[in-house]
Coordinates of C-alpha atoms and ligand atoms in Angstrom, one line a residue:
X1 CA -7.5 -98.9 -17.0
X2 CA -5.0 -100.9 -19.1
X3 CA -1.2 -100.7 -18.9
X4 CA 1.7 -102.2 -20.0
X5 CA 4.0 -103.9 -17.2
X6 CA 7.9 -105.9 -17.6
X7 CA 7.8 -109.0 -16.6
X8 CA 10.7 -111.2 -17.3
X9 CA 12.1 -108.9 -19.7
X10 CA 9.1 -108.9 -22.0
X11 CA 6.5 -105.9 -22.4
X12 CA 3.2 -107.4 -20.9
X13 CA 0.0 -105.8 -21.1
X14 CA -2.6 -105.8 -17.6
X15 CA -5.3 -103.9 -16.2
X16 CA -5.8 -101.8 -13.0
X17 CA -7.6 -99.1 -10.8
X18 CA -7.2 -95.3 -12.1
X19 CA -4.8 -94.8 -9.7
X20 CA -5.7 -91.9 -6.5
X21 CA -3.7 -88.9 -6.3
X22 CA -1.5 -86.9 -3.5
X23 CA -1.6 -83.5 -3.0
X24 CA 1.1 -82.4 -5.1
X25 CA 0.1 -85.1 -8.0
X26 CA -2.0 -85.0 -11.1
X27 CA -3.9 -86.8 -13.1
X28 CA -3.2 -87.3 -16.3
X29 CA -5.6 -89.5 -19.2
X30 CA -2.6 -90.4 -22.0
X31 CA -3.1 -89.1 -25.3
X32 CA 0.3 -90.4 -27.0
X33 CA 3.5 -91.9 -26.3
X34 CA 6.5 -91.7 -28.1
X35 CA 9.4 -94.1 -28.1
X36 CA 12.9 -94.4 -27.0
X37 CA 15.7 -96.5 -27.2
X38 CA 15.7 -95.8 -23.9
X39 CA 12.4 -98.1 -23.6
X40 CA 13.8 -101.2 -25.3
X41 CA 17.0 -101.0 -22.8
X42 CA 14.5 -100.7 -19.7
X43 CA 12.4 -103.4 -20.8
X44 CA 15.0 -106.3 -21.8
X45 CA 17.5 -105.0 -19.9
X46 CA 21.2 -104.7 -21.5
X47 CA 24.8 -106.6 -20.0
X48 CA 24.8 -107.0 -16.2
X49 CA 21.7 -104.5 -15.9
X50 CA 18.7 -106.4 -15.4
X51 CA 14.9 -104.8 -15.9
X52 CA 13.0 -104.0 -12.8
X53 CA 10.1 -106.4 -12.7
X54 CA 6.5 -105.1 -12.6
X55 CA 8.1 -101.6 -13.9
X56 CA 5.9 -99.7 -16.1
X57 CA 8.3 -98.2 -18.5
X58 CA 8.1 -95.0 -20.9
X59 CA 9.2 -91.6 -20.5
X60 CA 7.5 -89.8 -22.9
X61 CA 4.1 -89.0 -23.2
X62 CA 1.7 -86.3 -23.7
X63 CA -2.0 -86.0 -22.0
X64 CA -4.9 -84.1 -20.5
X65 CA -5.0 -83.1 -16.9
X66 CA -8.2 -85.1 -15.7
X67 CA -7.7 -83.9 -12.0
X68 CA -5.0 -82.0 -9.7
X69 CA -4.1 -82.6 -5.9
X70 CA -5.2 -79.6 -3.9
X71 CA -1.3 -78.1 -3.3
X72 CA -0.9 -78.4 -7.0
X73 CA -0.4 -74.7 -8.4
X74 CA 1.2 -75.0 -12.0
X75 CA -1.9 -76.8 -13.6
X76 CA -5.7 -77.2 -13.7
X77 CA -7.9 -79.7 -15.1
X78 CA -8.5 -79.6 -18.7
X79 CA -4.4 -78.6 -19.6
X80 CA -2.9 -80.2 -22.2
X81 CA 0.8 -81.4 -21.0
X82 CA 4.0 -83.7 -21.6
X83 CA 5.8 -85.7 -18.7
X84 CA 9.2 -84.6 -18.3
X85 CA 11.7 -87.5 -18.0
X86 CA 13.9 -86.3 -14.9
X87 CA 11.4 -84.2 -12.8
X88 CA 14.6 -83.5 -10.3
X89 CA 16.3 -81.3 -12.7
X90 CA 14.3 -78.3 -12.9
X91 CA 17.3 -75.8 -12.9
X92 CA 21.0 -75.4 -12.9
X93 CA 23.7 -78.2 -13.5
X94 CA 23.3 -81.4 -13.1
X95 CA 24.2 -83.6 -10.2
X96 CA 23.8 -87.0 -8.9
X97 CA 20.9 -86.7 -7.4
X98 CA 18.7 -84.7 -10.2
X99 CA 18.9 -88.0 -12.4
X100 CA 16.5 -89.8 -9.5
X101 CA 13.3 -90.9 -10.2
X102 CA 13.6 -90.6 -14.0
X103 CA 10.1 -92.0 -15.7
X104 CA 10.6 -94.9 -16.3
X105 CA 13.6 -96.1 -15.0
X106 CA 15.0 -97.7 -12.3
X107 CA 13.4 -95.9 -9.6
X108 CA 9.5 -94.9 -10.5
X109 CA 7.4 -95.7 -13.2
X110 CA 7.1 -94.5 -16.3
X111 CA 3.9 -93.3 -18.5
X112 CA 2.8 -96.7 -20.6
X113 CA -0.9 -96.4 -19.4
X114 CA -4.0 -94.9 -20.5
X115 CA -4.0 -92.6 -17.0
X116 CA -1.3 -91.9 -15.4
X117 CA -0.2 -89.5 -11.9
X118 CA 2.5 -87.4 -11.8
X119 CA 3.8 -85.2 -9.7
X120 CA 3.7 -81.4 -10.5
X121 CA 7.0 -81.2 -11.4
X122 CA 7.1 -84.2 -14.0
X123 CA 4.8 -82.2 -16.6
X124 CA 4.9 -79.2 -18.5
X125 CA 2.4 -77.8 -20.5
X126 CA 3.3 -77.7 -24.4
X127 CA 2.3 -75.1 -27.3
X128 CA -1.3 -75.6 -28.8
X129 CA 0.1 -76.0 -32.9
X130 CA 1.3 -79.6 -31.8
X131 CA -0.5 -82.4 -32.0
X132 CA -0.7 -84.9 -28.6
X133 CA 1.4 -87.6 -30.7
X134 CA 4.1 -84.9 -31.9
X135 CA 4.2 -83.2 -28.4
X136 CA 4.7 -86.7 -27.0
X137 CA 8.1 -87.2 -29.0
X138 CA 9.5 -83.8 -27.1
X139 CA 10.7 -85.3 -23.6
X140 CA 13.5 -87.1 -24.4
X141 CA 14.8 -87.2 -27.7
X142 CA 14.2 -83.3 -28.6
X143 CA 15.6 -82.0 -25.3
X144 CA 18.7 -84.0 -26.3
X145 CA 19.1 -82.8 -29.4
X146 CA 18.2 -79.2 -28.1
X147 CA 21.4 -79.9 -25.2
X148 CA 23.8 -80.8 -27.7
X149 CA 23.5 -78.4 -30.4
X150 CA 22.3 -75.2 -28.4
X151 CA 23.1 -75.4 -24.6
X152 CA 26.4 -76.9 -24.8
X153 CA 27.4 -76.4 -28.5
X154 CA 29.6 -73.5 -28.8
X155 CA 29.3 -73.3 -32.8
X156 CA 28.9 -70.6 -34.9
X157 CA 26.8 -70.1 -37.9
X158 CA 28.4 -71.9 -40.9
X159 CA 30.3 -74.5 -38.9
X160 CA 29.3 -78.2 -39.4
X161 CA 28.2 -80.3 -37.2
X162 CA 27.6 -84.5 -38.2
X163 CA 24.9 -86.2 -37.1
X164 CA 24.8 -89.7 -36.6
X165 CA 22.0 -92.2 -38.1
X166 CA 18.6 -90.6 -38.7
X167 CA 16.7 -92.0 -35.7
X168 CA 15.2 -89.5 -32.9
X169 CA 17.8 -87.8 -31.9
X170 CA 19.5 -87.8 -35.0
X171 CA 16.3 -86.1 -36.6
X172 CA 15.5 -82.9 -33.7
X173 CA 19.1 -82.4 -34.4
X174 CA 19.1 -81.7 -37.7
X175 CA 16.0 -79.5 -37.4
X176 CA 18.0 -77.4 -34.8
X177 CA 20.9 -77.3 -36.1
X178 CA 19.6 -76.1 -39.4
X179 CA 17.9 -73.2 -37.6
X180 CA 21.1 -72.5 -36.0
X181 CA 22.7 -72.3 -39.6
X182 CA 25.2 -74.8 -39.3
X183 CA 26.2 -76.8 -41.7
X184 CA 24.7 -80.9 -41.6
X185 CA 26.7 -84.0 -42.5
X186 CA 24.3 -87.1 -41.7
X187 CA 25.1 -90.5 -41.7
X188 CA 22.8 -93.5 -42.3
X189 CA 22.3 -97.3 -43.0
X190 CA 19.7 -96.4 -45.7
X191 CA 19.9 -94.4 -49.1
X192 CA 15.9 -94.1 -48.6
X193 CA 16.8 -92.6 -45.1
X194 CA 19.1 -90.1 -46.3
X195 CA 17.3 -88.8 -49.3
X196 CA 14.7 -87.7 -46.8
X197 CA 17.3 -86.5 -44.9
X198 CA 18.2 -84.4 -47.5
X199 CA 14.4 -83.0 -48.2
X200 CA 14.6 -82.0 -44.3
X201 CA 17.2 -80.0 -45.2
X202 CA 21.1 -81.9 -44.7
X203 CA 23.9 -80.7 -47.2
X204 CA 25.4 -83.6 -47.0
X205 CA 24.6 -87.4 -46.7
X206 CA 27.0 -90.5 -46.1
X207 CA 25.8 -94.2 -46.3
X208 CA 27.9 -95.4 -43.4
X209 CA 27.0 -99.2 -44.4
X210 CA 27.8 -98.8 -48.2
X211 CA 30.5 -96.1 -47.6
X212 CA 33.7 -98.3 -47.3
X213 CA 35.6 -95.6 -45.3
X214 CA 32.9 -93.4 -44.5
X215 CA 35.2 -91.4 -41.7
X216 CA 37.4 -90.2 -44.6
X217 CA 34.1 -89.3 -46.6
X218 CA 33.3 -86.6 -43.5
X219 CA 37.4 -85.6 -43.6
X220 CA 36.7 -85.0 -47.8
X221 CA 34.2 -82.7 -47.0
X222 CA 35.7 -80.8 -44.7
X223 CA 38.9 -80.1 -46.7
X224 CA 40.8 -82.9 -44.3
X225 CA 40.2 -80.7 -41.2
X226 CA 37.4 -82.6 -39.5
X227 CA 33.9 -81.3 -38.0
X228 CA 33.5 -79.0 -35.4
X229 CA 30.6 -80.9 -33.3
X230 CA 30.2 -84.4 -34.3
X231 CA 26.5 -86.2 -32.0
X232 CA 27.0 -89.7 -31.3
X233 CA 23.8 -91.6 -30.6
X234 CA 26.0 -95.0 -30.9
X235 CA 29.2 -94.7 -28.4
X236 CA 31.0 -97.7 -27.5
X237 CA 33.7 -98.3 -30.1
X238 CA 32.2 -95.9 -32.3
X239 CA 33.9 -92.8 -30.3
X240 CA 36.8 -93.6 -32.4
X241 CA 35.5 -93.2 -35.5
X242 CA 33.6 -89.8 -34.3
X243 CA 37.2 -88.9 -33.0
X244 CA 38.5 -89.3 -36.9
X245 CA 36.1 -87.2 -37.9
X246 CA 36.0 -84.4 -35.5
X247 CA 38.4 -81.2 -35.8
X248 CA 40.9 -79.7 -33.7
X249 CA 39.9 -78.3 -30.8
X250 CA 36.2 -79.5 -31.8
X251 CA 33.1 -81.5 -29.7
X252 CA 32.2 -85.2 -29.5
X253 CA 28.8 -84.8 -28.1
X254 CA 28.4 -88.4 -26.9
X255 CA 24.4 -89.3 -26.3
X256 CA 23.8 -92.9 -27.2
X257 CA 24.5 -96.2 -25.6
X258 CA 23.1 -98.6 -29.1
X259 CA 26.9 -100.5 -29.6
X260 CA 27.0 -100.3 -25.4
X261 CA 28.7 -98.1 -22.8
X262 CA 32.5 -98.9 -23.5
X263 CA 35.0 -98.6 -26.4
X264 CA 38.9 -98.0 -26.9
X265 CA 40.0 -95.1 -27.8
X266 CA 43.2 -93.2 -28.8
X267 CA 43.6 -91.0 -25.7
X268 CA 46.9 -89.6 -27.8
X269 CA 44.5 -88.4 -30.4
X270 CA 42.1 -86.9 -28.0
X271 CA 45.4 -84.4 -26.8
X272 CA 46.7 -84.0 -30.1
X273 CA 43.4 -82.8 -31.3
X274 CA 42.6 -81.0 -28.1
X275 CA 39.2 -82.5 -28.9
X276 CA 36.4 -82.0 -26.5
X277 CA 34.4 -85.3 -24.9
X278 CA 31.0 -83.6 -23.7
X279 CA 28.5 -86.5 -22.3
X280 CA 24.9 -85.4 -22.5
X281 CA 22.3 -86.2 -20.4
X282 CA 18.9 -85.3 -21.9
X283 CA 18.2 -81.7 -19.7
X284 CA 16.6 -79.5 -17.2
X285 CA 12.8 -78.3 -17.0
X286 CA 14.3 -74.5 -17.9
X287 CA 16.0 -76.0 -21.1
X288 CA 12.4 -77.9 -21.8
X289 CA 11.4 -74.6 -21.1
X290 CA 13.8 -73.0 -24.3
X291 CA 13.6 -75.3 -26.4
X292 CA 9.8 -75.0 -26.6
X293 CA 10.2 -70.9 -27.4
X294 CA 12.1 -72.0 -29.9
X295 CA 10.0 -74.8 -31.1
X296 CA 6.8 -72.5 -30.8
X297 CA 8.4 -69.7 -32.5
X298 CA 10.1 -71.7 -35.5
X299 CA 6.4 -74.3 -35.6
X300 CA 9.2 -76.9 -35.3
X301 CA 7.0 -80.2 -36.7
X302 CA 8.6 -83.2 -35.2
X303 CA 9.2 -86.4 -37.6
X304 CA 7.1 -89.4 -36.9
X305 CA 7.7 -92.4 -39.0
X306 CA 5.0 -94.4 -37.6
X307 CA 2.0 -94.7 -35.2
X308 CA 0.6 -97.1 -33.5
X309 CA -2.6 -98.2 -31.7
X310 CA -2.0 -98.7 -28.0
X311 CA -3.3 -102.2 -28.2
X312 CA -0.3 -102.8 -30.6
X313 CA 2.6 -101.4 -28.1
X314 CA 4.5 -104.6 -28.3
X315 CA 4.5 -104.1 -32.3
X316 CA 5.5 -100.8 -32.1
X317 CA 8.7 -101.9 -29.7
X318 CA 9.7 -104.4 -32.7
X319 CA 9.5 -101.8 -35.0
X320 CA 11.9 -100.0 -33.0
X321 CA 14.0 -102.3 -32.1
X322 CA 14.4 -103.1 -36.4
X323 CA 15.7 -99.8 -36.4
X324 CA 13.7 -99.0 -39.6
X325 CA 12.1 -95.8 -38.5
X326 CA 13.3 -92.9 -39.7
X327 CA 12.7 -90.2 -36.5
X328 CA 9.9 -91.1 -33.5
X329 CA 8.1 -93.9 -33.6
X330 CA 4.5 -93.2 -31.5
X331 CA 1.8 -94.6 -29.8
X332 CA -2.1 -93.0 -30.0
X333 CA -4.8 -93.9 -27.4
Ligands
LIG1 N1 22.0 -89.2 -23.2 C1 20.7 -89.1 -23.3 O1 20.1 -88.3 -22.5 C2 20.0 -89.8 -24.3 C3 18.7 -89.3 -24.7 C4 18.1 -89.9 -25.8 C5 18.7 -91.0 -26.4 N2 19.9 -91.5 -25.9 C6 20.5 -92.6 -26.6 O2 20.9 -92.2 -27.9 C7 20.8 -93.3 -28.8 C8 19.9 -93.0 -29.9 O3 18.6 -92.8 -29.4 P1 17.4 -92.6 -30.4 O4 16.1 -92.6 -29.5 O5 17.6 -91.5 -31.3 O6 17.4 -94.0 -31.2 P2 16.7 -94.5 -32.4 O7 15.5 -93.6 -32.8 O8 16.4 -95.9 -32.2 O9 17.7 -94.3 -33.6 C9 18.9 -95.1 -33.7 C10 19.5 -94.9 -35.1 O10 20.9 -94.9 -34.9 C11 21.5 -95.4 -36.1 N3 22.5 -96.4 -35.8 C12 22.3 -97.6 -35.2 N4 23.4 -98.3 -35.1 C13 24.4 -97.6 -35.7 C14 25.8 -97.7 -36.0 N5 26.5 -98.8 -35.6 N6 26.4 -96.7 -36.6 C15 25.8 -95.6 -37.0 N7 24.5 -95.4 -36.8 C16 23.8 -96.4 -36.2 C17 20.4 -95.9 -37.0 O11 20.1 -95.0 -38.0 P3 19.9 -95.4 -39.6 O12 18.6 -96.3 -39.5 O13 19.7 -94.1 -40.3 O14 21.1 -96.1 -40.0 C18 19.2 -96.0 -36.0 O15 18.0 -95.9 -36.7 C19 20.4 -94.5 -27.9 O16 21.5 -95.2 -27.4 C20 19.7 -93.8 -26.7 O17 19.6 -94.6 -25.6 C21 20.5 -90.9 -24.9

């Protein structure tokens, strides 16, 4: 079977046995992939953090069980499934311990191969109206979303909520919180961007590039008090700007890592404001588990910009990496 490997911080593509599997493991022949920023970090690395060589990276993916070890009880051959990317937290809050093992990461690998095993607990089965390459784009960036602006949102149906660039994240978002009936501000580098954005159903768009002051565009449209949740994908120095923005007593849901993992802030403001700094770290199996009721329910459609062949993964990184995908970018094999 073919597979993509890191080797000195590049994506490098090799070929192996379909790999045998424990009792509690399963089988899985890899329908799609889908993206993350996540993957371009793991690959090349990022500051002092070096990639692990030989990893296979990729957390999400979607497949069909080919064969299950014989203590395995949750699936049988034939099911169609997704990995899940942190197979420790099944339940409850999270602790040190449940972010071990993530797909991907530092500690196993991930799902960049045309079979893959598992075990049971990295996989859940997903609704039958999505496609393999739409149900691949769930793991990561939808649970996210599906934290941040249901499990530990506290808003209520007419507040606002800004969204922050239109990439993965950015997108499931939106879609949830325009079933949750909040009002959307979205931010973006492109006009093209957020005219789609506004097809998908934002009230309001900002060009954060073209905007000079784009932080006082968000105050504007919240009569100068400031949003109630705002999702930053970008953190670093950009929690300041999201701290401008947000209202008293309101959330800074703070996902993303793309301008690094430290910025200044005005801890004075933070008090002043009584804002809220919630980090989010994608979810648990039993969130999974909600958000795909929901998803099921609503026929929640993911958005994928782009697919690729799996003999074009490195081109599909690049594309990525551009940042000019609007939503998932994915992978079909
Ligand atoms: N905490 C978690 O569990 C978790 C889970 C998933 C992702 N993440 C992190 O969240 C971030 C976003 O992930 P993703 O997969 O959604 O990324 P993505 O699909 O690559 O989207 C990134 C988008 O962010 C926008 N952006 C980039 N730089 C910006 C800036 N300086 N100011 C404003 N917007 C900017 C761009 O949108 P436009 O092109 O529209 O300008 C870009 O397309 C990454 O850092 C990722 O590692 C964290």
């Amino acid at each position: 079977m073919k597979l993509f490997k890191i080797s000195n911080g590049k994506l490098q593509v090799t070929t192996t046995q379909i790999p045998e599997i424990k009792p509690n493991e399963v089988l899985v022949k890899i329908k799609a992939i889908s993206l993350n920023y996540r993957d371009i970090l793991v690959t090349e690395g990022s500051g002092k953090w070096k990639p692990t060589e030989n990893r296979i990276p990729g957390s999400d993916a979607a497949g069909k069980v080919v064969r299950v070890g014989n203590t395995v009880t949750k699936f049988k051959e034939g099911d169609n499934v997704t990995s899940l990317i942190l197979p420790n937290w099944e339940t409850g809050q999270l602790n040190a311990n449940k972010l071990k093992e993530s797909l991907g990461g530092s500690d196993r690998d991930g799902i960049m191969a045309e079979y893959v095993v598992l075990p049971e607990k990295a996989l859940h089965k997903f609704p039958n109206y999505l496609s393999f390459e739409e149900a691949a784009t769930l793991p990561v960036a939808a649970l996210t979303a599906w934290n941040s602006v249901v499990e530990q949102s506290n808003l209520k149906l007419g507040d606002t909520i800004l969204l922050i660039g239109t990439g993965g994240v950015s997108l499931f978002a939106l879609q949830l919180a325009k079933l949750a009936g909040y009002r959307v501000i979205i931010t973006s580098s492109s006009d093209k961007k957020l005219q789609k954005a506004t097809a998908l159903g934002a009230h309001h768009t900002i060009n954060y590039k073209t905007t000079k002051n784009w932080t006082k565009e968000v105050l504007k449209l919240t009569n100068n008090k400031g949003v109630d949740q705002v999702i930053d994908v970008v953190g670093g120095s950009h929690i300041s700007q999201s701290l401008q923005c947000v209202k008293s007593e309101g959330t800074i849901s703070m996902v993303g890592v793309i301008d690094g993992t430290s910025g200044v802030i005005d801890t004075g403001t933070i008090m002043m404001k009584a804002a809220r700094i919630q980090g989010i770290e994608t979810g648990s199996t039993e969130m999974y588990n909600n958000m795909l009721r929901a998803f099921q329910l609503h026929e929640i459609h993911p958005v994928i910009d782009k697919t690729f062949a799996f003999d074009d993964t490195l081109e599909a990184f690049a594309y990525l990496k551009k940042a000019k995908h609007m939503g998932k970018v994915s992978i079909t094999l």
